[in-house]
C-alpha cells in the first residue's frame, strides 16, 4: 500500500530549509540575512514557520508603524483596491490630494511629491536642490559622515559611509561629507558650488545619534546666510517615532527659537505606509513649485492605494494618540535601557535615542567572553541571542542594536521586551 500514499511536498517536510534554499538558488544575495523564516504577524508579534513567536521591536526597520496585520489597514487596502488601485499621474484623484494636504498640515505650508521609497524621496530632494541652484551654477550637497540616505547611485554618493560605495565607482558627483553635529566644519566646507545641506534628524543606520539642538539651529542660520537649502532625511526618524511628527520638533522642544525652526525640505518613507511601499518629500513655500511639469516623476508615486493606506495610518495615529504612546512608552523603554547599561557594564556601554527610536551600544566584542572567539560582529551576535530569547531588534554597525517598534507597542509589551533583553544581558555578563 506504500506506493499510493504520495510523499509530502518538500515545502511541508521542512519549510525552513526549503524556503532558505529557494533564496540560495534564486534571490540575489545582497542581504546578510538572519536564520529566521517568518510566516505571519499580529500587532507587535511575528511568528516563524516553526511556530515560534517573537516580540517585534525592530518593526521592519521603523516601517511597521501600526504593527502587523492591522485590521483597519487591511480593510482600507481591500476597499481601495476594489474602488481604484492605480491611475497614472496624468490624472487627479482624491487620496493623493488629501494625503499631501495632511502632510503639509503636519509640517508647514509647502508641497509634497510622492514616490515609492526612502532613497527615491531623497533623490527628489537632490533634484530639488540642483534645480534651486542651477541658474547660479550651484549643485553641491553636503551630507554627514556616518549618514545613510539609500542605495541608489546618488543615495550611496550622499551616504557618508565607505562600505556602501565600495565597488560602485565612479560616484555621482556633487556630494561631500562633513562631521555630524559640528557646525564649524559645516561652515568651513561650504564652497561657491554648495547649494544644500542634508542631514538625518537622528542618524539611524549609524546606530541612533540625534542632531543636537544647537546644530539644527546653527545649520538653519548658516543656510539662510549662504542662501542654501536645509534638507532633513526623516525617512527613519520621522512619522511620530520620536513623539512628534518630525524628530527635529522633539529635539527642539523647549529650546529658545526651536518652535520657529523649519527645514526647506523633508524626505519620508518607512513608517508612512506600515509596510505598503510609499515615500514622499515635502518642500516649503516657495520651493515646492521648483519642480514644474515634466521635471520629475515616477509611475507608482502616490497611487490611490498607497495614499489611502497612508491617510488611514495618520488617522489612526491621531485618533489613538500614538505619538503620545511613542513618547511615554519610549521613555519608559529608554529608562530601562539605561538601567541595563548600569547593571551590566560588562556587556552594555550605553543607551541612546528618544521615543521609539532607541539603541543600545555594546562593549567591544573582545571584552564579552561569549562573543570574543566568534567571527561575527557583537551587534549580530547579540541580535541572534535576542532571537533565541524571542525578541526581534535591528543591528547597527559593529556594536549597536536598534529598537524601532510599532507606534502602538503597549507598556506591557515594552516590559516583556525589557525582560527578554535583560535575560540575554544577564547570561552574557555571567559567561
Ligand atoms: C532606510 C533609509 C533610507 C532609504 O530608504 P529605502 O526605502 O530603503 O530606499 C534613507 N534614509 C534613511 C535615514 C533611512 O533610514
GROMACS .gro file of C-alpha atoms and ligand atoms in nm:
model
  446
    1UNK     CA    1   0.000   0.000   0.000
    2UNK     CA    2   0.304   0.225   0.042
    3UNK     CA    3   0.304   0.346  -0.321
    4UNK     CA    4  -0.046   0.502  -0.307
    5UNK     CA    5   0.048   0.746  -0.030
    6UNK     CA    6   0.216   1.038  -0.209
    7UNK     CA    7   0.525   1.180  -0.039
    8UNK     CA    8   0.459   1.520   0.120
    9UNK     CA    9   0.594   1.810  -0.085
   10UNK     CA   10   0.939   1.932   0.021
   11UNK     CA   11   0.799   2.261   0.149
   12UNK     CA   12   0.592   2.079   0.412
   13UNK     CA   13   0.871   1.842   0.521
   14UNK     CA   14   1.097   2.122   0.631
   15UNK     CA   15   0.970   2.465   0.542
   16UNK     CA   16   1.260   2.646   0.700
   17UNK     CA   17   1.526   2.470   0.494
   18UNK     CA   18   1.316   2.458   0.176
   19UNK     CA   19   1.245   2.832   0.184
   20UNK     CA   20   1.607   2.918   0.258
   21UNK     CA   21   1.708   2.701  -0.039
   22UNK     CA   22   1.476   2.899  -0.266
   23UNK     CA   23   1.664   3.211  -0.165
   24UNK     CA   24   2.005   3.050  -0.211
   25UNK     CA   25   1.913   2.939  -0.560
   26UNK     CA   26   1.706   3.231  -0.688
   27UNK     CA   27   1.749   3.552  -0.488
   28UNK     CA   28   2.037   3.796  -0.536
   29UNK     CA   29   2.244   3.751  -0.221
   30UNK     CA   30   2.278   4.123  -0.147
   31UNK     CA   31   2.146   4.096   0.209
   32UNK     CA   32   2.309   3.932   0.508
   33UNK     CA   33   2.004   3.752   0.649
   34UNK     CA   34   1.934   3.602   0.989
   35UNK     CA   35   1.823   3.239   1.002
   36UNK     CA   36   1.460   3.329   1.078
   37UNK     CA   37   1.194   3.231   0.823
   38UNK     CA   38   0.881   3.426   0.910
   39UNK     CA   39   0.526   3.332   0.830
   40UNK     CA   40   0.277   3.573   0.987
   41UNK     CA   41   0.232   3.853   1.235
   42UNK     CA   42  -0.023   4.015   1.462
   43UNK     CA   43   0.030   4.356   1.618
   44UNK     CA   44   0.379   4.365   1.770
   45UNK     CA   45   0.432   3.989   1.733
   46UNK     CA   46   0.568   3.780   1.447
   47UNK     CA   47   0.577   3.401   1.412
   48UNK     CA   48   0.829   3.193   1.223
   49UNK     CA   49   0.744   2.886   1.014
   50UNK     CA   50   0.825   2.662   1.310
   51UNK     CA   51   0.560   2.833   1.520
   52UNK     CA   52   0.797   3.029   1.742
   53UNK     CA   53   0.671   3.373   1.847
   54UNK     CA   54   0.884   3.689   1.855
   55UNK     CA   55   0.815   4.031   2.003
   56UNK     CA   56   0.899   4.260   1.710
   57UNK     CA   57   1.090   4.557   1.846
   58UNK     CA   58   1.253   4.613   1.506
   59UNK     CA   59   0.928   4.694   1.327
   60UNK     CA   60   1.074   4.603   0.988
   61UNK     CA   61   1.333   4.879   1.044
   62UNK     CA   62   1.089   5.151   1.150
   63UNK     CA   63   0.833   5.058   0.886
   64UNK     CA   64   0.550   4.883   1.072
   65UNK     CA   65   0.401   5.192   1.233
   66UNK     CA   66   0.077   5.016   1.328
   67UNK     CA   67   0.224   4.668   1.366
   68UNK     CA   68   0.149   4.357   1.167
   69UNK     CA   69  -0.179   4.251   1.007
   70UNK     CA   70  -0.357   4.564   1.124
   71UNK     CA   71  -0.729   4.513   1.066
   72UNK     CA   72  -0.809   4.873   0.971
   73UNK     CA   73  -0.519   4.889   0.723
   74UNK     CA   74  -0.620   4.556   0.570
   75UNK     CA   75  -0.976   4.685   0.540
   76UNK     CA   76  -0.863   5.014   0.381
   77UNK     CA   77  -0.635   4.829   0.139
   78UNK     CA   78  -0.904   4.595   0.021
   79UNK     CA   79  -1.172   4.864  -0.004
   80UNK     CA   80  -0.946   5.096  -0.205
   81UNK     CA   81  -0.826   4.804  -0.421
   82UNK     CA   82  -1.187   4.740  -0.514
   83UNK     CA   83  -1.251   5.106  -0.590
   84UNK     CA   84  -0.936   5.233  -0.766
   85UNK     CA   85  -0.590   5.085  -0.717
   86UNK     CA   86  -0.381   5.275  -0.967
   87UNK     CA   87  -0.412   5.558  -1.213
   88UNK     CA   88  -0.130   5.740  -1.386
   89UNK     CA   89  -0.008   6.072  -1.255
   90UNK     CA   90  -0.151   6.209  -1.581
   91UNK     CA   91  -0.475   6.236  -1.380
   92UNK     CA   92  -0.607   6.369  -1.049
   93UNK     CA   93  -0.757   6.161  -0.767
   94UNK     CA   94  -0.870   6.237  -0.414
   95UNK     CA   95  -0.638   6.024  -0.193
   96UNK     CA   96  -0.316   6.185  -0.324
   97UNK     CA   97  -0.451   6.537  -0.281
   98UNK     CA   98  -0.578   6.460   0.070
   99UNK     CA   99  -0.253   6.295   0.181
  100UNK     CA  100  -0.050   6.593   0.058
  101UNK     CA  101  -0.289   6.819   0.249
  102UNK     CA  102  -0.243   6.616   0.569
  103UNK     CA  103   0.137   6.611   0.542
  104UNK     CA  104   0.160   6.986   0.486
  105UNK     CA  105  -0.079   7.037   0.777
  106UNK     CA  106   0.162   6.839   0.996
  107UNK     CA  107   0.471   7.030   0.880
  108UNK     CA  108   0.405   7.373   0.729
  109UNK     CA  109   0.278   7.527   0.406
  110UNK     CA  110   0.453   7.376   0.108
  111UNK     CA  111   0.407   7.098  -0.144
  112UNK     CA  112   0.452   6.721  -0.148
  113UNK     CA  113   0.584   6.482  -0.413
  114UNK     CA  114   0.506   6.111  -0.381
  115UNK     CA  115   0.732   5.820  -0.466
  116UNK     CA  116   0.798   5.465  -0.350
  117UNK     CA  117   1.092   5.452  -0.113
  118UNK     CA  118   1.326   5.650   0.108
  119UNK     CA  119   1.610   5.651  -0.143
  120UNK     CA  120   1.371   5.788  -0.403
  121UNK     CA  121   1.237   6.053  -0.166
  122UNK     CA  122   1.595   6.171  -0.114
  123UNK     CA  123   1.656   6.164  -0.491
  124UNK     CA  124   1.373   6.413  -0.518
  125UNK     CA  125   1.545   6.639  -0.263
  126UNK     CA  126   1.873   6.622  -0.460
  127UNK     CA  127   1.690   6.722  -0.776
  128UNK     CA  128   1.508   7.000  -0.591
  129UNK     CA  129   1.842   7.133  -0.464
  130UNK     CA  130   2.003   7.116  -0.808
  131UNK     CA  131   1.709   7.296  -0.965
  132UNK     CA  132   1.728   7.558  -0.692
  133UNK     CA  133   2.097   7.625  -0.756
  134UNK     CA  134   2.103   7.565  -1.130
  135UNK     CA  135   2.099   7.920  -1.261
  136UNK     CA  136   2.391   8.017  -1.036
  137UNK     CA  137   2.589   7.703  -1.116
  138UNK     CA  138   2.548   7.566  -0.763
  139UNK     CA  139   2.489   7.193  -0.729
  140UNK     CA  140   2.691   7.055  -0.439
  141UNK     CA  141   2.517   6.895  -0.141
  142UNK     CA  142   2.690   6.847   0.194
  143UNK     CA  143   2.590   6.537   0.391
  144UNK     CA  144   2.714   6.397   0.721
  145UNK     CA  145   2.972   6.133   0.797
  146UNK     CA  146   2.804   5.809   0.910
  147UNK     CA  147   2.480   5.917   0.746
  148UNK     CA  148   2.258   5.686   0.544
  149UNK     CA  149   2.043   5.805   0.254
  150UNK     CA  150   1.964   5.495   0.049
  151UNK     CA  151   2.115   5.256  -0.204
  152UNK     CA  152   2.060   5.422  -0.542
  153UNK     CA  153   2.369   5.564  -0.714
  154UNK     CA  154   2.302   5.914  -0.582
  155UNK     CA  155   2.199   5.763  -0.249
  156UNK     CA  156   2.535   5.592  -0.198
  157UNK     CA  157   2.714   5.908  -0.310
  158UNK     CA  158   2.517   6.100  -0.047
  159UNK     CA  159   2.566   5.837   0.224
  160UNK     CA  160   2.865   5.913   0.447
  161UNK     CA  161   2.987   5.554   0.482
  162UNK     CA  162   3.256   5.395   0.265
  163UNK     CA  163   3.108   5.047   0.286
  164UNK     CA  164   2.807   5.136   0.068
  165UNK     CA  165   3.030   5.290  -0.202
  166UNK     CA  166   3.284   5.009  -0.234
  167UNK     CA  167   3.287   4.857  -0.582
  168UNK     CA  168   3.049   5.109  -0.735
  169UNK     CA  169   3.284   5.386  -0.850
  170UNK     CA  170   3.262   5.639  -1.000
  171UNK     CA  171   3.032   5.809  -0.753
  172UNK     CA  172   2.763   6.051  -0.866
  173UNK     CA  173   2.932   6.391  -0.846
  174UNK     CA  174   2.832   6.674  -0.617
  175UNK     CA  175   2.828   6.525  -0.267
  176UNK     CA  176   3.077   6.589   0.013
  177UNK     CA  177   3.068   6.469   0.372
  178UNK     CA  178   3.108   6.673   0.690
  179UNK     CA  179   3.136   6.555   1.052
  180UNK     CA  180   2.788   6.533   1.213
  181UNK     CA  181   2.697   6.778   1.488
  182UNK     CA  182   2.993   7.003   1.404
  183UNK     CA  183   2.872   7.344   1.295
  184UNK     CA  184   3.212   7.494   1.229
  185UNK     CA  185   3.300   7.204   0.998
  186UNK     CA  186   2.983   7.272   0.800
  187UNK     CA  187   3.071   7.637   0.763
  188UNK     CA  188   3.428   7.554   0.661
  189UNK     CA  189   3.313   7.302   0.400
  190UNK     CA  190   3.093   7.540   0.202
  191UNK     CA  191   3.225   7.619  -0.147
  192UNK     CA  192   3.084   7.856  -0.410
  193UNK     CA  193   2.914   7.547  -0.562
  194UNK     CA  194   2.739   7.437  -0.242
  195UNK     CA  195   2.361   7.459  -0.261
  196UNK     CA  196   2.227   7.245   0.024
  197UNK     CA  197   2.297   7.055   0.344
  198UNK     CA  198   2.119   6.724   0.404
  199UNK     CA  199   2.120   6.552   0.743
  200UNK     CA  200   1.913   6.296   0.928
  201UNK     CA  201   1.737   6.439   1.233
  202UNK     CA  202   1.855   6.129   1.416
  203UNK     CA  203   2.114   5.915   1.240
  204UNK     CA  204   1.963   5.569   1.221
  205UNK     CA  205   2.189   5.322   1.039
  206UNK     CA  206   2.489   5.462   1.225
  207UNK     CA  207   2.324   5.347   1.550
  208UNK     CA  208   2.096   5.624   1.680
  209UNK     CA  209   2.275   5.958   1.703
  210UNK     CA  210   2.043   6.261   1.733
  211UNK     CA  211   2.135   6.600   1.594
  212UNK     CA  212   2.188   6.847   1.876
  213UNK     CA  213   1.953   7.148   1.908
  214UNK     CA  214   2.249   7.382   1.854
  215UNK     CA  215   2.342   7.200   1.534
  216UNK     CA  216   1.990   7.221   1.390
  217UNK     CA  217   1.951   7.590   1.475
  218UNK     CA  218   2.306   7.665   1.361
  219UNK     CA  219   2.260   7.490   1.026
  220UNK     CA  220   1.936   7.683   0.972
  221UNK     CA  221   2.112   8.014   1.029
  222UNK     CA  222   2.407   7.907   0.813
  223UNK     CA  223   2.183   7.801   0.526
  224UNK     CA  224   1.990   8.128   0.547
  225UNK     CA  225   2.314   8.325   0.544
  226UNK     CA  226   2.452   8.138   0.240
  227UNK     CA  227   2.116   8.106   0.062
  228UNK     CA  228   2.133   7.728   0.079
  229UNK     CA  229   1.860   7.471   0.136
  230UNK     CA  230   1.849   7.282   0.464
  231UNK     CA  231   1.716   6.932   0.396
  232UNK     CA  232   1.620   6.672   0.654
  233UNK     CA  233   1.611   6.300   0.584
  234UNK     CA  234   1.317   6.194   0.801
  235UNK     CA  235   1.284   5.850   0.644
  236UNK     CA  236   1.368   5.661   0.963
  237UNK     CA  237   1.332   5.920   1.239
  238UNK     CA  238   1.008   6.081   1.119
  239UNK     CA  239   0.639   5.996   1.136
  240UNK     CA  240   0.580   6.037   1.511
  241UNK     CA  241   0.850   5.787   1.610
  242UNK     CA  242   1.003   6.041   1.849
  243UNK     CA  243   0.668   6.152   1.991
  244UNK     CA  244   0.641   6.440   1.742
  245UNK     CA  245   0.573   6.420   1.368
  246UNK     CA  246   0.934   6.505   1.284
  247UNK     CA  247   1.236   6.435   1.502
  248UNK     CA  248   1.359   6.796   1.493
  249UNK     CA  249   1.033   6.903   1.662
  250UNK     CA  250   1.114   6.672   1.953
  251UNK     CA  251   1.482   6.763   1.963
  252UNK     CA  252   1.399   7.135   1.973
  253UNK     CA  253   1.122   7.114   2.235
  254UNK     CA  254   1.176   7.379   2.499
  255UNK     CA  255   1.478   7.524   2.316
  256UNK     CA  256   1.469   7.901   2.259
  257UNK     CA  257   1.374   7.966   1.896
  258UNK     CA  258   1.308   7.594   1.844
  259UNK     CA  259   0.941   7.630   1.757
  260UNK     CA  260   1.031   7.855   1.463
  261UNK     CA  261   1.276   7.605   1.313
  262UNK     CA  262   1.178   7.470   0.975
  263UNK     CA  263   1.391   7.296   0.712
  264UNK     CA  264   1.336   7.363   0.340
  265UNK     CA  265   1.272   7.001   0.254
  266UNK     CA  266   1.195   6.673   0.433
  267UNK     CA  267   1.205   6.319   0.296
  268UNK     CA  268   0.973   6.049   0.430
  269UNK     CA  269   0.907   5.680   0.370
  270UNK     CA  270   0.936   5.380   0.607
  271UNK     CA  271   0.654   5.437   0.866
  272UNK     CA  272   0.442   5.628   0.616
  273UNK     CA  273   0.287   5.307   0.480
  274UNK     CA  274   0.304   5.045   0.761
  275UNK     CA  275   0.463   4.814   0.503
  276UNK     CA  276   0.288   4.943   0.195
  277UNK     CA  277   0.571   5.095  -0.012
  278UNK     CA  278   0.530   5.471  -0.023
  279UNK     CA  279   0.773   5.760   0.002
  280UNK     CA  280   0.736   6.135  -0.019
  281UNK     CA  281   0.919   6.461   0.012
  282UNK     CA  282   0.783   6.789   0.136
  283UNK     CA  283   0.929   7.121   0.018
  284UNK     CA  284   0.848   7.454   0.182
  285UNK     CA  285   0.695   7.754   0.008
  286UNK     CA  286   0.802   7.865  -0.250
  287UNK     CA  287   1.044   7.581  -0.333
  288UNK     CA  288   0.760   7.332  -0.363
  289UNK     CA  289   0.699   7.478  -0.709
  290UNK     CA  290   1.057   7.437  -0.834
  291UNK     CA  291   0.990   7.102  -0.999
  292UNK     CA  292   0.748   7.202  -1.273
  293UNK     CA  293   0.560   6.983  -1.520
  294UNK     CA  294   0.787   6.727  -1.684
  295UNK     CA  295   1.084   6.769  -1.448
  296UNK     CA  296   1.028   6.475  -1.213
  297UNK     CA  297   0.803   6.173  -1.187
  298UNK     CA  298   0.754   5.805  -1.112
  299UNK     CA  299   0.489   5.560  -1.227
  300UNK     CA  300   0.383   5.431  -0.887
  301UNK     CA  301   0.418   5.759  -0.695
  302UNK     CA  302   0.111   5.848  -0.492
  303UNK     CA  303  -0.127   5.579  -0.614
  304UNK     CA  304  -0.482   5.583  -0.475
  305UNK     CA  305  -0.398   5.259  -0.291
  306UNK     CA  306  -0.078   5.383  -0.124
  307UNK     CA  307  -0.227   5.720  -0.035
  308UNK     CA  308  -0.546   5.569   0.109
  309UNK     CA  309  -0.334   5.349   0.335
  310UNK     CA  310  -0.108   5.636   0.445
  311UNK     CA  311  -0.414   5.853   0.519
  312UNK     CA  312  -0.565   5.576   0.732
  313UNK     CA  313  -0.239   5.539   0.924
  314UNK     CA  314  -0.233   5.911   1.002
  315UNK     CA  315  -0.596   5.895   1.113
  316UNK     CA  316  -0.530   5.602   1.348
  317UNK     CA  317  -0.213   5.759   1.488
  318UNK     CA  318  -0.403   6.076   1.577
  319UNK     CA  319  -0.720   5.903   1.697
  320UNK     CA  320  -0.530   5.663   1.923
  321UNK     CA  321  -0.275   5.925   2.035
  322UNK     CA  322   0.013   5.705   1.925
  323UNK     CA  323   0.261   5.993   1.925
  324UNK     CA  324   0.198   6.022   2.299
  325UNK     CA  325   0.242   5.648   2.327
  326UNK     CA  326   0.574   5.658   2.140
  327UNK     CA  327   0.688   5.931   2.378
  328UNK     CA  328   0.570   5.773   2.704
  329UNK     CA  329   0.637   5.407   2.629
  330UNK     CA  330   0.959   5.504   2.451
  331UNK     CA  331   1.080   5.699   2.751
  332UNK     CA  332   0.986   5.404   2.973
  333UNK     CA  333   1.197   5.179   2.749
  334UNK     CA  334   1.482   5.428   2.746
  335UNK     CA  335   1.488   5.437   3.128
  336UNK     CA  336   1.512   5.061   3.139
  337UNK     CA  337   1.782   5.051   2.872
  338UNK     CA  338   1.977   5.300   3.083
  339UNK     CA  339   1.925   5.071   3.381
  340UNK     CA  340   2.055   4.771   3.182
  341UNK     CA  341   2.365   4.968   3.085
  342UNK     CA  342   2.427   5.050   3.452
  343UNK     CA  343   2.355   4.696   3.572
  344UNK     CA  344   2.557   4.512   3.305
  345UNK     CA  345   2.852   4.740   3.225
  346UNK     CA  346   3.049   4.437   3.105
  347UNK     CA  347   2.800   4.395   2.819
  348UNK     CA  348   2.623   4.726   2.753
  349UNK     CA  349   2.805   5.057   2.726
  350UNK     CA  350   2.510   5.295   2.698
  351UNK     CA  351   2.154   5.351   2.581
  352UNK     CA  352   2.066   5.600   2.310
  353UNK     CA  353   1.777   5.781   2.145
  354UNK     CA  354   1.425   5.905   2.222
  355UNK     CA  355   1.071   5.777   2.184
  356UNK     CA  356   1.061   5.466   1.970
  357UNK     CA  357   1.396   5.533   1.808
  358UNK     CA  358   1.625   5.370   2.061
  359UNK     CA  359   1.956   5.193   2.069
  360UNK     CA  360   2.199   5.006   2.288
  361UNK     CA  361   2.572   5.034   2.243
  362UNK     CA  362   2.751   4.715   2.340
  363UNK     CA  363   3.103   4.699   2.478
  364UNK     CA  364   3.381   4.586   2.242
  365UNK     CA  365   3.340   4.229   2.122
  366UNK     CA  366   3.675   4.123   2.267
  367UNK     CA  367   3.554   4.219   2.616
  368UNK     CA  368   3.245   3.995   2.603
  369UNK     CA  369   3.382   3.643   2.667
  370UNK     CA  370   3.096   3.463   2.489
  371UNK     CA  371   3.144   3.680   2.177
  372UNK     CA  372   3.521   3.713   2.157
  373UNK     CA  373   3.601   3.387   1.978
  374UNK     CA  374   3.323   3.405   1.719
  375UNK     CA  375   3.389   3.572   1.385
  376UNK     CA  376   3.076   3.789   1.385
  377UNK     CA  377   3.019   4.147   1.500
  378UNK     CA  378   2.895   4.189   1.857
  379UNK     CA  379   2.578   4.352   1.721
  380UNK     CA  380   2.494   4.042   1.514
  381UNK     CA  381   2.574   3.800   1.796
  382UNK     CA  382   2.361   4.000   2.040
  383UNK     CA  383   2.068   4.011   1.796
  384UNK     CA  384   2.099   3.633   1.740
  385UNK     CA  385   2.073   3.575   2.114
  386UNK     CA  386   1.773   3.805   2.132
  387UNK     CA  387   1.610   3.593   1.860
  388UNK     CA  388   1.669   3.283   2.070
  389UNK     CA  389   1.504   3.467   2.360
  390UNK     CA  390   1.208   3.561   2.139
  391UNK     CA  391   1.259   3.929   2.051
  392UNK     CA  392   1.350   4.096   1.723
  393UNK     CA  393   1.574   4.404   1.704
  394UNK     CA  394   1.792   4.564   1.434
  395UNK     CA  395   2.174   4.558   1.443
  396UNK     CA  396   2.368   4.874   1.360
  397UNK     CA  397   2.733   4.871   1.262
  398UNK     CA  398   2.956   4.654   1.483
  399UNK     CA  399   2.837   4.734   1.831
  400UNK     CA  400   2.489   4.878   1.832
  401UNK     CA  401   2.138   4.737   1.838
  402UNK     CA  402   1.830   4.940   1.749
  403UNK     CA  403   1.473   4.930   1.878
  404UNK     CA  404   1.223   5.074   1.628
  405UNK     CA  405   0.893   4.918   1.738
  406UNK     CA  406   0.541   4.983   1.610
  407UNK     CA  407   0.394   5.308   1.743
  408UNK     CA  408   0.119   5.109   1.915
  409UNK     CA  409   0.352   4.889   2.119
  410UNK     CA  410   0.193   4.864   2.463
  411UNK     CA  411   0.350   4.921   2.801
  412UNK     CA  412   0.310   4.550   2.883
  413UNK     CA  413   0.486   4.454   2.560
  414UNK     CA  414   0.763   4.703   2.637
  415UNK     CA  415   0.804   4.538   2.978
  416UNK     CA  416   0.820   4.199   2.810
  417UNK     CA  417   1.085   4.332   2.571
  418UNK     CA  418   1.297   4.468   2.855
  419UNK     CA  419   1.274   4.135   3.040
  420UNK     CA  420   1.383   3.942   2.730
  421UNK     CA  421   1.674   4.177   2.659
  422UNK     CA  422   1.776   4.158   3.024
  423UNK     CA  423   1.768   3.776   3.015
  424UNK     CA  424   2.029   3.789   2.737
  425UNK     CA  425   2.240   4.053   2.912
  426UNK     CA  426   2.241   3.852   3.237
  427UNK     CA  427   2.377   3.542   3.064
  428UNK     CA  428   2.644   3.738   2.878
  429UNK     CA  429   2.752   3.910   3.198
  430UNK     CA  430   2.789   3.574   3.377
  431UNK     CA  431   2.973   3.395   3.096
  432LIG     C1  432   1.600   5.342   0.514
  432LIG     C2  433   1.654   5.479   0.492
  432LIG     C3  434   1.668   5.533   0.363
  432LIG     C4  435   1.640   5.453   0.240
  432LIG     O1  436   1.507   5.414   0.230
  432LIG     P1  437   1.469   5.297   0.127
  432LIG     O2  438   1.320   5.290   0.137
  432LIG     O3  439   1.538   5.174   0.174
  432LIG     O4  440   1.517   5.338  -0.006
  432LIG     C5  441   1.710   5.663   0.351
  432LIG     N1  442   1.741   5.736   0.460
  432LIG     C6  443   1.731   5.687   0.584
  432LIG     C7  444   1.763   5.775   0.700
  432LIG     C8  445   1.690   5.556   0.605
  432LIG     O5  446   1.683   5.508   0.729
   0.00000   0.00000   0.00000
